[in-house]
Short mmCIF file of C-alpha atoms in Angstrom, two decimals:
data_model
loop_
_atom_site.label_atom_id
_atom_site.label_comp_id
_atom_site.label_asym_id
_atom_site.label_seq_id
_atom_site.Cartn_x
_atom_site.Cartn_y
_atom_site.Cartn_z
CA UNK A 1 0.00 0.00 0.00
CA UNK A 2 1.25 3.27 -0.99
CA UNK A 3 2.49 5.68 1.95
CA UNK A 4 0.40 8.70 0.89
CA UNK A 5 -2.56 6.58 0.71
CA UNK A 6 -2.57 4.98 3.96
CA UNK A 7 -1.39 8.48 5.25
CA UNK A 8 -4.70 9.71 4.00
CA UNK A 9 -6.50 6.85 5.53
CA UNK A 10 -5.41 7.19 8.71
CA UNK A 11 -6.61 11.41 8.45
CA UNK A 12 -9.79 10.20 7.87
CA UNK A 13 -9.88 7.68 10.94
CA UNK A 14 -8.64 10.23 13.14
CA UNK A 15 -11.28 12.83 11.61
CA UNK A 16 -14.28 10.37 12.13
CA UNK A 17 -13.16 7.51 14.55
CA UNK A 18 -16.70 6.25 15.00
CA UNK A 19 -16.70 4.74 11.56
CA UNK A 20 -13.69 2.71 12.06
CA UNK A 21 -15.02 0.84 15.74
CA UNK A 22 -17.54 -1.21 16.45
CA UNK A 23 -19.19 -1.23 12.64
CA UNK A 24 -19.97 -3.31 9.82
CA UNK A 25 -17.15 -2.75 7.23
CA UNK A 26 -16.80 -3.39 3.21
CA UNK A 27 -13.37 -3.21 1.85
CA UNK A 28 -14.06 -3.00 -2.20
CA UNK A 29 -11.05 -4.54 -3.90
CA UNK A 30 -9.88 -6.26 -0.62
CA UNK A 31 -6.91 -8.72 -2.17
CA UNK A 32 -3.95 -7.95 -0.24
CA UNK A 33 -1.12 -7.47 -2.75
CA UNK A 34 0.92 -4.93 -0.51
CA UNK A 35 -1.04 -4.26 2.51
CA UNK A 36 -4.49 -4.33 3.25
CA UNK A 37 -7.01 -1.80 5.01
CA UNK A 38 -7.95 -4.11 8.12
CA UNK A 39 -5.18 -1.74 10.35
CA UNK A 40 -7.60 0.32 10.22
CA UNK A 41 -10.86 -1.17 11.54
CA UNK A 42 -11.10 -2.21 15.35
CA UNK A 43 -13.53 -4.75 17.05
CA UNK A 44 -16.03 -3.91 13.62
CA UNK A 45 -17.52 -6.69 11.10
CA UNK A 46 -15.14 -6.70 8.41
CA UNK A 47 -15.81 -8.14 4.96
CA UNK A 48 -13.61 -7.92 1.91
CA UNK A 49 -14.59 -8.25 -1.67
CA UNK A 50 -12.31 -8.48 -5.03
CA UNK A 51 -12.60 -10.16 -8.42
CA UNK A 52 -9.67 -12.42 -7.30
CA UNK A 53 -9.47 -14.50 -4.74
CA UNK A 54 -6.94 -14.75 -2.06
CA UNK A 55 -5.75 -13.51 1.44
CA UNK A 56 -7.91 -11.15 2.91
CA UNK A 57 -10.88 -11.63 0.30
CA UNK A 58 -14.26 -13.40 1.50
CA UNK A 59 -16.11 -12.99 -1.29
CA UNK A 60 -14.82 -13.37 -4.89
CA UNK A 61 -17.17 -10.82 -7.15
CA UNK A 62 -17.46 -7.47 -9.04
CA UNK A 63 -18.32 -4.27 -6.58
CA UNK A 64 -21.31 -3.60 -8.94
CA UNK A 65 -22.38 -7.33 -9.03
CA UNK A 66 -22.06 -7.55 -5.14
CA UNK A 67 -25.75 -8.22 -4.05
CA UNK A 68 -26.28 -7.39 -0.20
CA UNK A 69 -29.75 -7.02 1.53
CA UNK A 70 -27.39 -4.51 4.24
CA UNK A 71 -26.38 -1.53 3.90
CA UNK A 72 -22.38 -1.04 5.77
CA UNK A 73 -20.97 1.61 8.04
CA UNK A 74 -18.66 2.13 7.01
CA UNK A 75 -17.46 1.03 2.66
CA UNK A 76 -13.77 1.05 2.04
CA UNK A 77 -11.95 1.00 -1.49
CA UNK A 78 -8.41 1.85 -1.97
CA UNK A 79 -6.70 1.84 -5.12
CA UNK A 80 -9.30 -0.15 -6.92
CA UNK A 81 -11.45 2.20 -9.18
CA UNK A 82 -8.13 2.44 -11.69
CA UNK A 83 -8.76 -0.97 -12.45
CA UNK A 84 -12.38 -1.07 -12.75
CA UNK A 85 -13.60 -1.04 -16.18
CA UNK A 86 -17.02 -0.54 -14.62
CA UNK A 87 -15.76 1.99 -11.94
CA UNK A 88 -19.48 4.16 -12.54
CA UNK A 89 -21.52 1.32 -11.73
CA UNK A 90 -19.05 0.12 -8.91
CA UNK A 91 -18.98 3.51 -7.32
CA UNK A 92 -23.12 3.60 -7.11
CA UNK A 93 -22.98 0.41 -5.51
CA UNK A 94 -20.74 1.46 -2.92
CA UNK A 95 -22.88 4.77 -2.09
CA UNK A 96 -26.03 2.82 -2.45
CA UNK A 97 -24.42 0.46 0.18
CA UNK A 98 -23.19 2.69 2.54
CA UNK A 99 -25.37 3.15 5.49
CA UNK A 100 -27.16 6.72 5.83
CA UNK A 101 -25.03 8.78 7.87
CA UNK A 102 -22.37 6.02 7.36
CA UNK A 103 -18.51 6.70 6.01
CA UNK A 104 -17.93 6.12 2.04
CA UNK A 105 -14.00 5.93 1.77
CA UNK A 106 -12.35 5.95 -1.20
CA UNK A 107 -8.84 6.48 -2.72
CA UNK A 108 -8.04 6.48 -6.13
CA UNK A 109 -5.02 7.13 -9.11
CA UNK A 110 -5.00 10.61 -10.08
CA UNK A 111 -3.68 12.52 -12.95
CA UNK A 112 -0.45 11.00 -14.53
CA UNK A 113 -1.50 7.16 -13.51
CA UNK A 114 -3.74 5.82 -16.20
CA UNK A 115 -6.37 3.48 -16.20
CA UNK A 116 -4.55 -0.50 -15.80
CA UNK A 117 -5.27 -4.03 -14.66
CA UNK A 118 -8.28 -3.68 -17.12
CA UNK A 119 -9.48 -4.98 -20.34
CA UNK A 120 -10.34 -1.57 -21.99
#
C-alpha cells in the first residue's frame, strides 16, 4: 500500500473515529497485494470483496455485481477504481451500500496514472 494513501487513511480515521469501531465494514477490492485496510478497523464486522481470490478476500465478485440485503458503516476501497472497467456502476454500488449517515472511503489514481489491470 502506498504511503500517501494509507497516510490519508489514517486522516480520515482520526477525523471520524466512530466509523472505524464497532461497525460493519466493506473493503471493495480487498486482495492484499501490498497491505491491506484491516489496520484500520477495530472490534467492527469486516468483509472484503475483489474479483480475485486470495488472502484477505471473503467474497470473490465485481463491486457492482455484489448483491447485499445490508447496507455497511462504514465502505472502504483503496486503489481499486483504476482498475475497474465498470468503476461508474461500482462507485453507485458502494454509495447505495453505505449506510445513511455512514462513512464512504475511497482512494483512487489521479492525474499522470492511467487506467490498468483492465481490459479496456
Amino acid at each position: 500500500m502506498h504511503k500517501e494513501v494509507k497516510g490519508f487513511c489514517q486522516s480520515i480515521k482520526l477525523q471520524h473515529p466512530s466509523h472505524f469501531a464497532g461497525v460493519d465494514v466493506l473493503d471493495c477490492g480487498s486482495l492484499d497485494i501490498n497491505g491491506n485496510n484491516r489496520y484500520l478497523i477495530e472490534k467492527s464486522n469486516y468483509f472484503g470483496i475483489d474479483i480475485v481470490d486470495g488472502k484477505n478476500v471473503d467474497l470473490v465478485t465485481r463491486v457492482h455485481q455484489f448483491n447485499s440485503s445490508k447496507q455497511f458503516d462504514c465502505v472502504v476501497s483503496t486503489e481499486m477504481l483504476e482498475h475497474d472497467e465498470y468503476f461508474v456502476e461500482s462507485l453507485n454500488a458502494m454509495f447505495n451500500l453505505t449506510e445513511p449517515g455512514g462513512l464512504l472511503l475511497i482512494t483512487a489514481a489521479g492525474q499522470g496514472r492511467e487506467e490498468h489491470g483492465t481490459h479496456n
